[in-house]
mmCIF file with all atom_site columns, N, CA and C in Angstrom:
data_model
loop_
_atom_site.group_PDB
_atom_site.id
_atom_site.type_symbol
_atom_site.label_atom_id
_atom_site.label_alt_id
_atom_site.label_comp_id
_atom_site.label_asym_id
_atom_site.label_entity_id
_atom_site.label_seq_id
_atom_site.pdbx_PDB_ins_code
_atom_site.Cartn_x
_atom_site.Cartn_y
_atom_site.Cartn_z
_atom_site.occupancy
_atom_site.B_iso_or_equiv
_atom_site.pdbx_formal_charge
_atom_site.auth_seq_id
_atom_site.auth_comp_id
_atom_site.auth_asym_id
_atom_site.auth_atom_id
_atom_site.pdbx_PDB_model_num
ATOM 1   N N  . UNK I 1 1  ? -3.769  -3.815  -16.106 1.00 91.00 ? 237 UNK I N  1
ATOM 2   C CA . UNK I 1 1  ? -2.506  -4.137  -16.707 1.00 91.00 ? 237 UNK I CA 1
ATOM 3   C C  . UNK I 1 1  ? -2.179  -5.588  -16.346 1.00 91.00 ? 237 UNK I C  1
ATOM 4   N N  . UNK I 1 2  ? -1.268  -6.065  -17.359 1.00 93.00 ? 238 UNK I N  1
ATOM 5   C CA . UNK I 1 2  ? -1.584  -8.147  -16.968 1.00 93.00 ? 238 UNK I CA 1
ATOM 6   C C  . UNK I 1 2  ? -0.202  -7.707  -16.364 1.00 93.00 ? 238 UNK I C  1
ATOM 7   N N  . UNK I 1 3  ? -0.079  -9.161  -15.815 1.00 93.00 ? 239 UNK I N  1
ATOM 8   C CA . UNK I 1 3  ? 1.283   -9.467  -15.294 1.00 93.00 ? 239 UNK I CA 1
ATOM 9   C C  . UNK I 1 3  ? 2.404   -9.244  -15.874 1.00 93.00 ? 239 UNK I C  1
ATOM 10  N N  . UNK I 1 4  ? 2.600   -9.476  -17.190 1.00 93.00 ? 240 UNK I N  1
ATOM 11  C CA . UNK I 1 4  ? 4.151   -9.451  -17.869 1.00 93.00 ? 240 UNK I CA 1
ATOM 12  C C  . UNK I 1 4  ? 4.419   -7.794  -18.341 1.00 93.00 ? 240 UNK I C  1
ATOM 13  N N  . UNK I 1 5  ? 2.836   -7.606  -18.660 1.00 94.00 ? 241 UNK I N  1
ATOM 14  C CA . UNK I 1 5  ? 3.651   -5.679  -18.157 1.00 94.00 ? 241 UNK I CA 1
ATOM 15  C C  . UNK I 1 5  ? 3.803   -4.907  -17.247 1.00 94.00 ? 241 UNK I C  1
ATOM 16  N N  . UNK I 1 6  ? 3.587   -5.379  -16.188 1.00 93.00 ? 242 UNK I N  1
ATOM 17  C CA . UNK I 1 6  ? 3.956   -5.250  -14.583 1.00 93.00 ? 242 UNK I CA 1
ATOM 18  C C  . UNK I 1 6  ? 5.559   -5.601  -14.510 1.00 93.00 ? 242 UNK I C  1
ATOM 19  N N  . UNK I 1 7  ? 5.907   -6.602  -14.922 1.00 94.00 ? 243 UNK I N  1
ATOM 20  C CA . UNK I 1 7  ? 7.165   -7.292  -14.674 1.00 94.00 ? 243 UNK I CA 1
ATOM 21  C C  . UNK I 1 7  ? 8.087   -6.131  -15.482 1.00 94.00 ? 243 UNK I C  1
ATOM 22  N N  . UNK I 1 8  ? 7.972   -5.840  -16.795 1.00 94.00 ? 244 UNK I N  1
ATOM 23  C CA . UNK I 1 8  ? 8.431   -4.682  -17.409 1.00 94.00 ? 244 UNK I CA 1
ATOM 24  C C  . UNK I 1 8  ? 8.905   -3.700  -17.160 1.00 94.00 ? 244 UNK I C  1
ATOM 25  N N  . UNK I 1 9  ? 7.531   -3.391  -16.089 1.00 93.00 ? 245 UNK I N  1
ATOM 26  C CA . UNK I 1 9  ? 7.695   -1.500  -15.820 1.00 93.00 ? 245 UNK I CA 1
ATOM 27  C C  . UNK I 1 9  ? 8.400   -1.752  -14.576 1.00 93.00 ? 245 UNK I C  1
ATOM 28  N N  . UNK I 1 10 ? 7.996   -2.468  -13.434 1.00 92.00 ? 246 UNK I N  1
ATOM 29  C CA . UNK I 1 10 ? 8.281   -1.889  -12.180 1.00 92.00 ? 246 UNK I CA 1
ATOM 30  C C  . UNK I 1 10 ? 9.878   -3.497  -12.022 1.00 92.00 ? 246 UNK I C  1
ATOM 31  N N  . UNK I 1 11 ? 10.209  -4.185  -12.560 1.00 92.00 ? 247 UNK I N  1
ATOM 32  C CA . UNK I 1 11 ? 11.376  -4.855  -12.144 1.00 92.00 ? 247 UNK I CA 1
ATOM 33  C C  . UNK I 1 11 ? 10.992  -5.995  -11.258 1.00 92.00 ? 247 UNK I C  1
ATOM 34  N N  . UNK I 1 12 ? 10.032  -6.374  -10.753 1.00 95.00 ? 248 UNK I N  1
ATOM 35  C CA . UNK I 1 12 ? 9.572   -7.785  -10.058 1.00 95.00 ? 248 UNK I CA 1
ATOM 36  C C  . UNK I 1 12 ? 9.149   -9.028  -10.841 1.00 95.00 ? 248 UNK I C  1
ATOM 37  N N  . UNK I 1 13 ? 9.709   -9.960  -10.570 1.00 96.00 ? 249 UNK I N  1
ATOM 38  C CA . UNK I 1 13 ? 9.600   -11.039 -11.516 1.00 96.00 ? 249 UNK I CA 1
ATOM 39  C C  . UNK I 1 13 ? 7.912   -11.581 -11.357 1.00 96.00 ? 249 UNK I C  1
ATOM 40  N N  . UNK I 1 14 ? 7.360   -12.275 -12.219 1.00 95.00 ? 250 UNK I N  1
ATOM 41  C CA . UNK I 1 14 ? 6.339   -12.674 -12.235 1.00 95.00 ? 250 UNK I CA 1
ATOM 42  C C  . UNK I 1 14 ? 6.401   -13.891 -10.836 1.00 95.00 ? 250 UNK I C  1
ATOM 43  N N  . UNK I 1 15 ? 6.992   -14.159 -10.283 1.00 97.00 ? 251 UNK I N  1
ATOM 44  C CA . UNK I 1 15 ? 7.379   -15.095 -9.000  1.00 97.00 ? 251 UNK I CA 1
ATOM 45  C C  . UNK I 1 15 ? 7.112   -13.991 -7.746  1.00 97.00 ? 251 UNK I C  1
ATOM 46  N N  . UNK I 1 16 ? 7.971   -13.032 -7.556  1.00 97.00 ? 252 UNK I N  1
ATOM 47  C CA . UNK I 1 16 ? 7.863   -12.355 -6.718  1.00 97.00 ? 252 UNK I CA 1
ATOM 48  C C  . UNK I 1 16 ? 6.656   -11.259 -6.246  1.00 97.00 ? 252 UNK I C  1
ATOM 49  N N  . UNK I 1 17 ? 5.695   -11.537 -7.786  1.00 97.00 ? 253 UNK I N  1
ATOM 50  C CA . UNK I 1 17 ? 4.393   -10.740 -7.652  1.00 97.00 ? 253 UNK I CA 1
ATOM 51  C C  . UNK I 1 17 ? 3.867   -11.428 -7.129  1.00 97.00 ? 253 UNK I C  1
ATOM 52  N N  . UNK I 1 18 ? 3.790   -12.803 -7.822  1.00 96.00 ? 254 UNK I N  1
ATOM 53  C CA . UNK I 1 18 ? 2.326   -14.014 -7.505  1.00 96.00 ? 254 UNK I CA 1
ATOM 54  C C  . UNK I 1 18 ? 2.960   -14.268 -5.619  1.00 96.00 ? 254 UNK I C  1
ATOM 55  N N  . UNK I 1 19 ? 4.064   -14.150 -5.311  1.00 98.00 ? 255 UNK I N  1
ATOM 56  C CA . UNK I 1 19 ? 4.754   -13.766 -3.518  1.00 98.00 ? 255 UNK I CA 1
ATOM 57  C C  . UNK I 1 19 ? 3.820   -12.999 -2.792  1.00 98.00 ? 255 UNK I C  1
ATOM 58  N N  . UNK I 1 20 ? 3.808   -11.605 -3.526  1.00 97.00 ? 256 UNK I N  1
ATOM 59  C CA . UNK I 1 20 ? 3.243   -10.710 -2.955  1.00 97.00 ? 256 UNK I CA 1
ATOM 60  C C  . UNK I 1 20 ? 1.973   -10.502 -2.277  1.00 97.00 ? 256 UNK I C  1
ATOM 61  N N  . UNK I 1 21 ? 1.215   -11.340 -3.325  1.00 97.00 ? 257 UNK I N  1
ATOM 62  C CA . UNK I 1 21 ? 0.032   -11.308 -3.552  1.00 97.00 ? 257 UNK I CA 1
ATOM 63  C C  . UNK I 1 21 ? -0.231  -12.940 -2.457  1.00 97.00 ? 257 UNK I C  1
ATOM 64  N N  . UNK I 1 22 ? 0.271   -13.642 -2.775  1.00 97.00 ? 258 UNK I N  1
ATOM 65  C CA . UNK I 1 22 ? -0.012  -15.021 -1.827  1.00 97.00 ? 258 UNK I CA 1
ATOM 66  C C  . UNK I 1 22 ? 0.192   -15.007 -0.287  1.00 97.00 ? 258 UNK I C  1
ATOM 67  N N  . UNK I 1 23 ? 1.022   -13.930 -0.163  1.00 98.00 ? 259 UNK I N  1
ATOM 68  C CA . UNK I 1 23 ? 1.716   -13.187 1.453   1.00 98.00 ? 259 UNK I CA 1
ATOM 69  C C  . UNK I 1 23 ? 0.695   -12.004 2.092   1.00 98.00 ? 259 UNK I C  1
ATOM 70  N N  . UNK I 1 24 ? 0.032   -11.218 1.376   1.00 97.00 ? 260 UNK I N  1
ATOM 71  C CA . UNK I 1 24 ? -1.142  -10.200 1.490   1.00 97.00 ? 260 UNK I CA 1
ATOM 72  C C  . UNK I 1 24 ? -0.212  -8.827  1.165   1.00 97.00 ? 260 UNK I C  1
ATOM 73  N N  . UNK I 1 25 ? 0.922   -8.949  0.649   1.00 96.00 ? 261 UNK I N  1
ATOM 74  C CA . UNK I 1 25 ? 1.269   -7.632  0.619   1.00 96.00 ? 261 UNK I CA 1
ATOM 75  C C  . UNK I 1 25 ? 0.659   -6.370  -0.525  1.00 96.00 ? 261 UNK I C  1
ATOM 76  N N  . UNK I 1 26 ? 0.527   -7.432  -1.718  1.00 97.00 ? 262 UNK I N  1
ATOM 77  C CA . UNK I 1 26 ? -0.256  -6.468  -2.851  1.00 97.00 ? 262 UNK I CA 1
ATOM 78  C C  . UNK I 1 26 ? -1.645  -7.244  -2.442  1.00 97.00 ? 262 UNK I C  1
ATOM 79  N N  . UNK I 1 27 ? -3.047  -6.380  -1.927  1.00 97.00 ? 263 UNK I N  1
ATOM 80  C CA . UNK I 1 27 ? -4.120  -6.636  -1.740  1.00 97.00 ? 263 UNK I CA 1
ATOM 81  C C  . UNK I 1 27 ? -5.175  -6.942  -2.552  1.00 97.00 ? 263 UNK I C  1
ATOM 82  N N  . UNK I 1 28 ? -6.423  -7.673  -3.074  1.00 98.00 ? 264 UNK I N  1
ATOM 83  C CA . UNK I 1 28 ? -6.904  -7.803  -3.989  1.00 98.00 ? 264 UNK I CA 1
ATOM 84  C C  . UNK I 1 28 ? -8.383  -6.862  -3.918  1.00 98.00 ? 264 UNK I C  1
ATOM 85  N N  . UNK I 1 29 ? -8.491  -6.361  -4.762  1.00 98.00 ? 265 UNK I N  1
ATOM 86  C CA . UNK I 1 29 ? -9.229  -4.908  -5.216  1.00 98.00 ? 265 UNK I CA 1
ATOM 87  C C  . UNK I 1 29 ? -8.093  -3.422  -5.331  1.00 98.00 ? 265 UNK I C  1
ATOM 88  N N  . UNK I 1 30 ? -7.201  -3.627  -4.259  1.00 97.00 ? 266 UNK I N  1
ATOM 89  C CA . UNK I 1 30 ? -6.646  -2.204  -4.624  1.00 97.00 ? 266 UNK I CA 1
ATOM 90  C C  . UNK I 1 30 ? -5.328  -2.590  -5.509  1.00 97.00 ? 266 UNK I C  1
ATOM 91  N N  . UNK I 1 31 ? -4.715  -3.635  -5.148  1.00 98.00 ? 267 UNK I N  1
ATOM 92  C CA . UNK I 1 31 ? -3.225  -3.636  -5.907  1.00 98.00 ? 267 UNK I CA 1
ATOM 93  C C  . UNK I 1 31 ? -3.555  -4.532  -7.298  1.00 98.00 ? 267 UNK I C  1
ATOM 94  N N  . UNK I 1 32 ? -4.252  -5.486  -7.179  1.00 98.00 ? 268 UNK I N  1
ATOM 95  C CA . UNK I 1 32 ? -5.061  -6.071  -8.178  1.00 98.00 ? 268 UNK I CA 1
ATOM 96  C C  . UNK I 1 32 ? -6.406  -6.623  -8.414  1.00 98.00 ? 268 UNK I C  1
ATOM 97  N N  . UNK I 1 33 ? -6.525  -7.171  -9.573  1.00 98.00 ? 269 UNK I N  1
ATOM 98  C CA . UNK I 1 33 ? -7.890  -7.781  -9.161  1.00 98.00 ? 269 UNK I CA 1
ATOM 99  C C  . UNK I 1 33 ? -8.092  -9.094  -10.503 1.00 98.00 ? 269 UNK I C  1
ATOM 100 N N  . UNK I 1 34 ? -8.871  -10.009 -10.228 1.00 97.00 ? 270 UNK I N  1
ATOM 101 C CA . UNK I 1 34 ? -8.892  -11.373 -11.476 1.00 97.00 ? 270 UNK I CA 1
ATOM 102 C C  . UNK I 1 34 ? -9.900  -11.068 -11.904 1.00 97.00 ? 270 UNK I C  1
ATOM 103 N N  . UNK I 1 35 ? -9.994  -11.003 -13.620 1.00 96.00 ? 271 UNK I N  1
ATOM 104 C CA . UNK I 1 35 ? -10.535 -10.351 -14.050 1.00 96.00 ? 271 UNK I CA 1
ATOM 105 C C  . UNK I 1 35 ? -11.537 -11.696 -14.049 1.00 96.00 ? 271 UNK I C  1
ATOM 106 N N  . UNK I 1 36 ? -12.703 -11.751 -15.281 1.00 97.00 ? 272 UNK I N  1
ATOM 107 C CA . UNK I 1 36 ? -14.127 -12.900 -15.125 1.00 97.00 ? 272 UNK I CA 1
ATOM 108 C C  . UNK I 1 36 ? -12.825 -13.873 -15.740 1.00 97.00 ? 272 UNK I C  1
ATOM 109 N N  . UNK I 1 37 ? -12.152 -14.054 -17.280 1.00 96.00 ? 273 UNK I N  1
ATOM 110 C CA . UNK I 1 37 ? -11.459 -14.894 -17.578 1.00 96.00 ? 273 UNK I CA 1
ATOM 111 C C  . UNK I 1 37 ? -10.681 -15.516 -16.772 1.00 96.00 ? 273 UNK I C  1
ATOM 112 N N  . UNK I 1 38 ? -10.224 -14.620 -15.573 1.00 95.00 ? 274 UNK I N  1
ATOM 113 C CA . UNK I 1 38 ? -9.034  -15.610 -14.699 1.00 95.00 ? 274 UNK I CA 1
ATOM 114 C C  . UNK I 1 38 ? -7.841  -14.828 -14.309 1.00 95.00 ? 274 UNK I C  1
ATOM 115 N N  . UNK I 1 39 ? -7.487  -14.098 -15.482 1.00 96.00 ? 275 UNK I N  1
ATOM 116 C CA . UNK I 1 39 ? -6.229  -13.483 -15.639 1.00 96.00 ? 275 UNK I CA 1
ATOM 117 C C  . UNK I 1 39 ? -6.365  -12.485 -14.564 1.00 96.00 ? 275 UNK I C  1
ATOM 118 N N  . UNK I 1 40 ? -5.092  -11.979 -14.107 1.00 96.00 ? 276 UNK I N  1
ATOM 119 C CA . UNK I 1 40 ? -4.648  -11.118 -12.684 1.00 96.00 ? 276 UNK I CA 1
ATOM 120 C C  . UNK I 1 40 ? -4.263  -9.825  -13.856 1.00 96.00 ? 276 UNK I C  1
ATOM 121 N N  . UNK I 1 41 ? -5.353  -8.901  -13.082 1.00 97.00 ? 277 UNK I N  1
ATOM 122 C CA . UNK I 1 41 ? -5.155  -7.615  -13.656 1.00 97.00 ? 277 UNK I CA 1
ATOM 123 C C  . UNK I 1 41 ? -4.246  -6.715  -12.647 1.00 97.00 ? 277 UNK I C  1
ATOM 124 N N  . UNK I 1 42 ? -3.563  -5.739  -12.661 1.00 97.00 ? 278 UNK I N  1
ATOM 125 C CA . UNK I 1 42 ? -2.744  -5.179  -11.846 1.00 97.00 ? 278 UNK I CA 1
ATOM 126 C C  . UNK I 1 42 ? -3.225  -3.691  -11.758 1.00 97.00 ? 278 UNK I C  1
ATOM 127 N N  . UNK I 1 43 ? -3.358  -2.808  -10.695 1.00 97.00 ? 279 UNK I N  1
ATOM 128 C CA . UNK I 1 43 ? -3.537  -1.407  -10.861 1.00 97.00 ? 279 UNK I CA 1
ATOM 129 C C  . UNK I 1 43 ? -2.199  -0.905  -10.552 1.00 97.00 ? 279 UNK I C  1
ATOM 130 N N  . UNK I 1 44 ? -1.329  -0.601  -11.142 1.00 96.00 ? 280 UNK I N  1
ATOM 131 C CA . UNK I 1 44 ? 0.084   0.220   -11.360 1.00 96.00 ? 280 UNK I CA 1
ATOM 132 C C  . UNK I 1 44 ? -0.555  1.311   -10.595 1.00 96.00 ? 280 UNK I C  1
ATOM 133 N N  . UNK I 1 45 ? -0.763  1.929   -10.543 1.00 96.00 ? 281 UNK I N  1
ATOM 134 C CA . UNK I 1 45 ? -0.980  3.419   -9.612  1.00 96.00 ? 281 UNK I CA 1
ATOM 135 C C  . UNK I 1 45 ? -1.026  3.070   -7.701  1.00 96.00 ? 281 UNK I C  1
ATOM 136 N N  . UNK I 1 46 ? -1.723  1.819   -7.993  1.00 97.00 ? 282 UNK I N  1
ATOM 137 C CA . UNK I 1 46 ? -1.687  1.632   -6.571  1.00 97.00 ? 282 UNK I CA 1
ATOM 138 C C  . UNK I 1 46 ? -0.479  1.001   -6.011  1.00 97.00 ? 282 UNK I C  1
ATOM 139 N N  . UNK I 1 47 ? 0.730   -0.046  -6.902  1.00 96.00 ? 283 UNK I N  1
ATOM 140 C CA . UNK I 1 47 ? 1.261   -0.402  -6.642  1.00 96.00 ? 283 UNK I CA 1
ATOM 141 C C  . UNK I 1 47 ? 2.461   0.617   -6.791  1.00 96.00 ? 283 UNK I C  1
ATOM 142 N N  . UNK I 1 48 ? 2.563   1.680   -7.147  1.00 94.00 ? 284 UNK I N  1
ATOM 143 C CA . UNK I 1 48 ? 3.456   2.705   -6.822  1.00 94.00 ? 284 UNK I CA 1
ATOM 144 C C  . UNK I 1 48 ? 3.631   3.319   -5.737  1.00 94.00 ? 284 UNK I C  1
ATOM 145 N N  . UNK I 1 49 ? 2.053   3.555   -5.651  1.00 95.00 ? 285 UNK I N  1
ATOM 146 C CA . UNK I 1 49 ? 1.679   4.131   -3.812  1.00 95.00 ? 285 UNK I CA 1
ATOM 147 C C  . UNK I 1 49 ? 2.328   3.232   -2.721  1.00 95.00 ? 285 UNK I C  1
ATOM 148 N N  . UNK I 1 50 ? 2.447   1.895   -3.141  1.00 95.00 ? 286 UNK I N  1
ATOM 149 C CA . UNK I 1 50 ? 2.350   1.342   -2.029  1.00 95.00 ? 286 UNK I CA 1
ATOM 150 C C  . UNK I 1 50 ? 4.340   0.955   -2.102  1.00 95.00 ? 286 UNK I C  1
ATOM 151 N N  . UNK I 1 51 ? 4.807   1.490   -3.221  1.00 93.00 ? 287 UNK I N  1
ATOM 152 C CA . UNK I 1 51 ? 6.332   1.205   -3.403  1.00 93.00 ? 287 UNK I CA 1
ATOM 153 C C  . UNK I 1 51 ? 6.602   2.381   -2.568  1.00 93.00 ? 287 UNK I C  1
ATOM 154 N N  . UNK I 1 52 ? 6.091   3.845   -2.783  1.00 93.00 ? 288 UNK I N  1
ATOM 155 C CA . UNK I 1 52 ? 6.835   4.700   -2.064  1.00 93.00 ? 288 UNK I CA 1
ATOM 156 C C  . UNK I 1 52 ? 6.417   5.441   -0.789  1.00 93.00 ? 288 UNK I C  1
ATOM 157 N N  . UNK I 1 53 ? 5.606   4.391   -0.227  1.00 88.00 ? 289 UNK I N  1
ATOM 158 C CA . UNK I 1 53 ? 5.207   4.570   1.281   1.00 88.00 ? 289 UNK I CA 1
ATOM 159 C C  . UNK I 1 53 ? 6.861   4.106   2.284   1.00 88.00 ? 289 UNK I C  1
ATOM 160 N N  . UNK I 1 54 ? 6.512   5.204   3.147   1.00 75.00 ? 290 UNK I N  1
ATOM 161 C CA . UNK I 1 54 ? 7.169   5.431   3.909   1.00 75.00 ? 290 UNK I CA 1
ATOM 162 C C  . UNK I 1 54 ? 6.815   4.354   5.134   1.00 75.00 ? 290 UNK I C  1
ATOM 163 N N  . UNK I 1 55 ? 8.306   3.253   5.842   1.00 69.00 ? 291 UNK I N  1
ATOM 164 C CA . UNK I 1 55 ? 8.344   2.153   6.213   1.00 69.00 ? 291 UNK I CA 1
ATOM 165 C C  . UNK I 1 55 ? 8.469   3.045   7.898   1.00 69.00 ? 291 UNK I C  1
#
């Protein structure tokens, strides 16, 4: 899933993803991954898991 339908579904601005991701919080292989073109693919399933983990 690209970025701007990430931003859609789950309410994080395209700023606060590319955050996430520059900070290590969304990980690359499980929360996303760049596809050969470049573009940042997103796995929504994992980034749910990791919304409703318990702090």
């Amino acid at each position: 899933m690209l970025i701007n339908k990430v931003t859609d579904l789950i309410g994080y601005t395209d700023d606060a993803i590319r955050a996430k991701i520059k900070k290590g919080v969304w990980l690359a292989g499980i929360h996303w991954i760049k596809a050969p073109d470049g573009r940042l693919m997103f796995n929504l399933e994992a980034i749910q898991k990791w919304a409703e983990r318990k702090v």
